[in-house]
PDB file of C-alpha atoms in Angstrom:
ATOM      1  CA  UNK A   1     122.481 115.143  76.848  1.00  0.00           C
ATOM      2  CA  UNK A   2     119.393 113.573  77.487  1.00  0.00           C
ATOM      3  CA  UNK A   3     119.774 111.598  80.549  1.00  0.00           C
ATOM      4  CA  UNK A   4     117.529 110.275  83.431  1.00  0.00           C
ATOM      5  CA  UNK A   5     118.078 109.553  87.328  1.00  0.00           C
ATOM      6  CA  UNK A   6     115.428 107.164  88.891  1.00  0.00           C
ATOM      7  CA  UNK A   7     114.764 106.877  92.800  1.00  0.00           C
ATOM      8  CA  UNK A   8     112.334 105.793  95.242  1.00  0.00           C
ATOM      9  CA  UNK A   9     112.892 102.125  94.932  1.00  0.00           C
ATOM     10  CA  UNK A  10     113.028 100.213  98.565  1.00  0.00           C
ATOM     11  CA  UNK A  11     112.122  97.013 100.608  1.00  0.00           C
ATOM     12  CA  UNK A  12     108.438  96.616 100.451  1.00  0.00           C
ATOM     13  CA  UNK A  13     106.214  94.033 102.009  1.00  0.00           C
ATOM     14  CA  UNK A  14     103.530  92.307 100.057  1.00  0.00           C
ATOM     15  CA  UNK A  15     100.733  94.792  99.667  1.00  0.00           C
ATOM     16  CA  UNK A  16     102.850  97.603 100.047  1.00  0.00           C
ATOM     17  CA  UNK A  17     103.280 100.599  97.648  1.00  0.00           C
ATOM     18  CA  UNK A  18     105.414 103.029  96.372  1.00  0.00           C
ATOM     19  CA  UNK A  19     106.453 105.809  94.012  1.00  0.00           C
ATOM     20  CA  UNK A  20     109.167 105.779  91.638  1.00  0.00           C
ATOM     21  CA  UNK A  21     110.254 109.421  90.139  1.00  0.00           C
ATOM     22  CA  UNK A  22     112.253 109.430  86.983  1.00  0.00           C
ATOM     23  CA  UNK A  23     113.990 112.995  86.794  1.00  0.00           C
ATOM     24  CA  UNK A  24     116.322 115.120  84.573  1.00  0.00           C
ATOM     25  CA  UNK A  25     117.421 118.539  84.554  1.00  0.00           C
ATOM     26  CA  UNK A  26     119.316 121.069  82.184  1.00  0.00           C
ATOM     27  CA  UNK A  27     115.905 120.746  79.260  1.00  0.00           C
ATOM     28  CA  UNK A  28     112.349 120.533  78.984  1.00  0.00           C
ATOM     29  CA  UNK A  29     110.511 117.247  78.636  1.00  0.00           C
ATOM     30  CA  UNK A  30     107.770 118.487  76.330  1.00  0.00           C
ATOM     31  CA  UNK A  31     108.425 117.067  72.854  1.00  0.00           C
ATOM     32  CA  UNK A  32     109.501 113.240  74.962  1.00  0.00           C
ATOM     33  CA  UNK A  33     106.888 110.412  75.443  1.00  0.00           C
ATOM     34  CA  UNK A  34     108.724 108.951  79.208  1.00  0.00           C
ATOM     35  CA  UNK A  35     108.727 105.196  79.385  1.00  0.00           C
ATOM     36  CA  UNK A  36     109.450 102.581  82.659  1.00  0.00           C
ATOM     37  CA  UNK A  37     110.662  99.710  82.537  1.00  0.00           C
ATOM     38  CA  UNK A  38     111.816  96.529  84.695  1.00  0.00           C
ATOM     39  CA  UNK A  39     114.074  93.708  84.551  1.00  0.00           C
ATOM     40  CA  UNK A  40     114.889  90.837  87.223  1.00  0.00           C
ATOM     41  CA  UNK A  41     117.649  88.170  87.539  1.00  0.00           C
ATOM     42  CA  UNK A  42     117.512  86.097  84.671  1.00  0.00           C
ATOM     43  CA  UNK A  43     114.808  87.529  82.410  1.00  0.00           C
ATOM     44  CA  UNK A  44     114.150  90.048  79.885  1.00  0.00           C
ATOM     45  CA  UNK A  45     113.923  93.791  79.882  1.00  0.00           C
ATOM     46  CA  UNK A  46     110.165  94.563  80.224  1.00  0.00           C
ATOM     47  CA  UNK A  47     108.638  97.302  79.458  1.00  0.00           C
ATOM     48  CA  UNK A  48     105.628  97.823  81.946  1.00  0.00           C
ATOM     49  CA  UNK A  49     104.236 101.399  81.113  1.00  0.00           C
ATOM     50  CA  UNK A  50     104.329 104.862  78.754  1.00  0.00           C
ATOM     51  CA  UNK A  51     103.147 108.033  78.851  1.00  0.00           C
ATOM     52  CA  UNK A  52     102.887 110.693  75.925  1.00  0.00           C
ATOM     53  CA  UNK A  53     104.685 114.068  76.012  1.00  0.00           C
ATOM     54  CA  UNK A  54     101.640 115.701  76.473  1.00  0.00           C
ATOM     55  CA  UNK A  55     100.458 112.923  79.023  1.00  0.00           C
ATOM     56  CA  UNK A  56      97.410 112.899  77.173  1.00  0.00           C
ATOM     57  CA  UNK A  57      97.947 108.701  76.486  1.00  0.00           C
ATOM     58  CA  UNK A  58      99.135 105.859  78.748  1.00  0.00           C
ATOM     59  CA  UNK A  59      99.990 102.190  78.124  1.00  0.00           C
ATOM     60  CA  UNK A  60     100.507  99.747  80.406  1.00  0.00           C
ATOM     61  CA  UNK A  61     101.691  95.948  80.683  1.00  0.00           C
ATOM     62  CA  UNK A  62      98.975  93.328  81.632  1.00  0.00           C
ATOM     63  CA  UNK A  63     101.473  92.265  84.151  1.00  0.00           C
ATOM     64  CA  UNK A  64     100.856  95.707  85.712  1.00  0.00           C
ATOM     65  CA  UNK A  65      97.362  96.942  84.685  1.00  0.00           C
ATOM     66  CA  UNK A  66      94.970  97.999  87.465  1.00  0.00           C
ATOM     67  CA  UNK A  67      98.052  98.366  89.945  1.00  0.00           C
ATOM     68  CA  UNK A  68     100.546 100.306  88.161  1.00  0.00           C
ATOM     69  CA  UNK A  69      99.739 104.589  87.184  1.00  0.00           C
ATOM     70  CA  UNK A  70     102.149 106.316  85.210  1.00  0.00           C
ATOM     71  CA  UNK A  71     102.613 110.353  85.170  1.00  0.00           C
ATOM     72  CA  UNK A  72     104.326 113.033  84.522  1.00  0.00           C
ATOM     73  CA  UNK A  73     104.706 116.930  85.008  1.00  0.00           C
ATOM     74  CA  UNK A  74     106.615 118.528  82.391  1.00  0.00           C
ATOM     75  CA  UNK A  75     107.409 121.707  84.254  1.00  0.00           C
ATOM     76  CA  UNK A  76     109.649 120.022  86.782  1.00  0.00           C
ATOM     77  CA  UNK A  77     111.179 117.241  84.524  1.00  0.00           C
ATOM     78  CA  UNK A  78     109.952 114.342  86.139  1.00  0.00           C
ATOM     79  CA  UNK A  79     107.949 111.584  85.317  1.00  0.00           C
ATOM     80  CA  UNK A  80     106.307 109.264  88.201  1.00  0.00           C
ATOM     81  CA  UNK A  81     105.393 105.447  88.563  1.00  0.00           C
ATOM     82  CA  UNK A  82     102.363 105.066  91.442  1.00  0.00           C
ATOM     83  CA  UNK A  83     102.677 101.315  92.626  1.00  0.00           C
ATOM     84  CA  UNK A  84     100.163  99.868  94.525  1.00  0.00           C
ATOM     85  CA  UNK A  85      99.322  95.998  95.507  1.00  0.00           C
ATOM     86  CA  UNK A  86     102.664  95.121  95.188  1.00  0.00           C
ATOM     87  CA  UNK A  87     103.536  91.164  95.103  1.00  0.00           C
ATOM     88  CA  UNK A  88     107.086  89.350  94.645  1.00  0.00           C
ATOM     89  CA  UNK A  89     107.041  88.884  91.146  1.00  0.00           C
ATOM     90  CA  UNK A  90     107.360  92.519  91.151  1.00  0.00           C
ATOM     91  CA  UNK A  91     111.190  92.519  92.640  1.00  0.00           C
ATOM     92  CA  UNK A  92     113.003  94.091  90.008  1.00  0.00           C
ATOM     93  CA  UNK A  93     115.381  97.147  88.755  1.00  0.00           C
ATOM     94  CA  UNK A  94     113.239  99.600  87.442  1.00  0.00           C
ATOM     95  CA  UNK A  95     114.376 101.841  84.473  1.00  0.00           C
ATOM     96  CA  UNK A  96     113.036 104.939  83.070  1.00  0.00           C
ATOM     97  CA  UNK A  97     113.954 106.612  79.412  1.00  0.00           C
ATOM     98  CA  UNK A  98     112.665 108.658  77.039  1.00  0.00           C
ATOM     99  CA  UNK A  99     111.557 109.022  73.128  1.00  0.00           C
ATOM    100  CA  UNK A 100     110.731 111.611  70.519  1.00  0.00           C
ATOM    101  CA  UNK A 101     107.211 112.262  70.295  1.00  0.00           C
ATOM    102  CA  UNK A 102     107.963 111.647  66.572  1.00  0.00           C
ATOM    103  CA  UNK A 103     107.896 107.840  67.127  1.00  0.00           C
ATOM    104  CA  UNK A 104     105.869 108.120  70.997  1.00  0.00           C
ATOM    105  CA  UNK A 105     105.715 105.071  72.788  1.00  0.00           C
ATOM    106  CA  UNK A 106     105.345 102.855  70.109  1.00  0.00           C
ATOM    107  CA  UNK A 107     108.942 102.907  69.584  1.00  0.00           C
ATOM    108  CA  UNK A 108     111.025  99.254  70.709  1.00  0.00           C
ATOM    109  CA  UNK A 109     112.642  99.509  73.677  1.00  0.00           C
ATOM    110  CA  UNK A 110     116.233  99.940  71.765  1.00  0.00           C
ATOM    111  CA  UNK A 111     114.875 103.220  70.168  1.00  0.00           C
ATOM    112  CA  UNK A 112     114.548 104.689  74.065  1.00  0.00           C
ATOM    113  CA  UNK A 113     117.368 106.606  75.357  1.00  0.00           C
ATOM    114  CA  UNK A 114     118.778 108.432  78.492  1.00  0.00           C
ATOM    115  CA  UNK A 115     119.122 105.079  80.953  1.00  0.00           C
ATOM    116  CA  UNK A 116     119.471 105.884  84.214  1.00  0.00           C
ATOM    117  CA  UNK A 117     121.019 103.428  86.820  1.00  0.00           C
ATOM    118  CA  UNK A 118     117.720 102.212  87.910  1.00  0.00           C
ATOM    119  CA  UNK A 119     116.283 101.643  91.226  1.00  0.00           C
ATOM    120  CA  UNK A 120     116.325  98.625  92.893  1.00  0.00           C
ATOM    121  CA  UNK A 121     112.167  97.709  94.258  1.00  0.00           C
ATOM    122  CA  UNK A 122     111.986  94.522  96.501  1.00  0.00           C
ATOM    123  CA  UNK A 123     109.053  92.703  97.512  1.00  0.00           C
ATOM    124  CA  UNK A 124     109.223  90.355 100.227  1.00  0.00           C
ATOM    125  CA  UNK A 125     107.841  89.833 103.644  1.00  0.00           C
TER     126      UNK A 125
END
């Protein structure tokens, strides 16, 4: 079963960065575009940035653009989330999941599957 564990989420201060890893194990991620997404108290499910199977294409959110760099390496099942210039409005669970390359990350965020818990990313001073 397809199925994701995120980590890496902590207390930052403003300014800060960090690196989220999205992992699975048990099959290969080659044929799955790997998206991340965020949600805070209150407000909708965003989705903030993809990557193609391949990693050959990336999208990202203007919310996060310029800050935020997704990535992934197939051969150990893990996709990444470098962010930098971290701010409050940033304070959020973040969620990874995955979907065919057939549809890539075009696909709405209810055609995604594999949730993991999601990792909890704080911004404060």
């Amino acid at each position: 079963q397809l199925q994701f564990v995120e980590s890496g989420g902590a207390l930052v201060q403003p300014g800060g960065s960090l690196r989220l890893s999205c992992a699975t194990s048990g099959f290969t991620l080659n044929y799955y575009s790997i998206g991340w997404f965020r949600q805070a108290p209150g407000k909708e499910r965003e989705r903030i940035s993809c990557i193609s199977s391949s990693g050959g294409s990336t999208t990202y959110a203007d919310s996060v653009k310029g800050r935020f760099t997704i990535s992934r390496d197939n051969a150990k099942n893990t996709a990444y989330l470098q962010m930098n210039s971290l701010q409050p409005e940033d304070t959020a669970v973040y969620y990874c999941a995955g979907v065919s390359m057939v549809i890539g990350c075009r696909a709405r965020v209810t055609q995604f599957n594999g949730w993991g818990q999601g990792t909890q990313v704080t911004v404060s001073s």
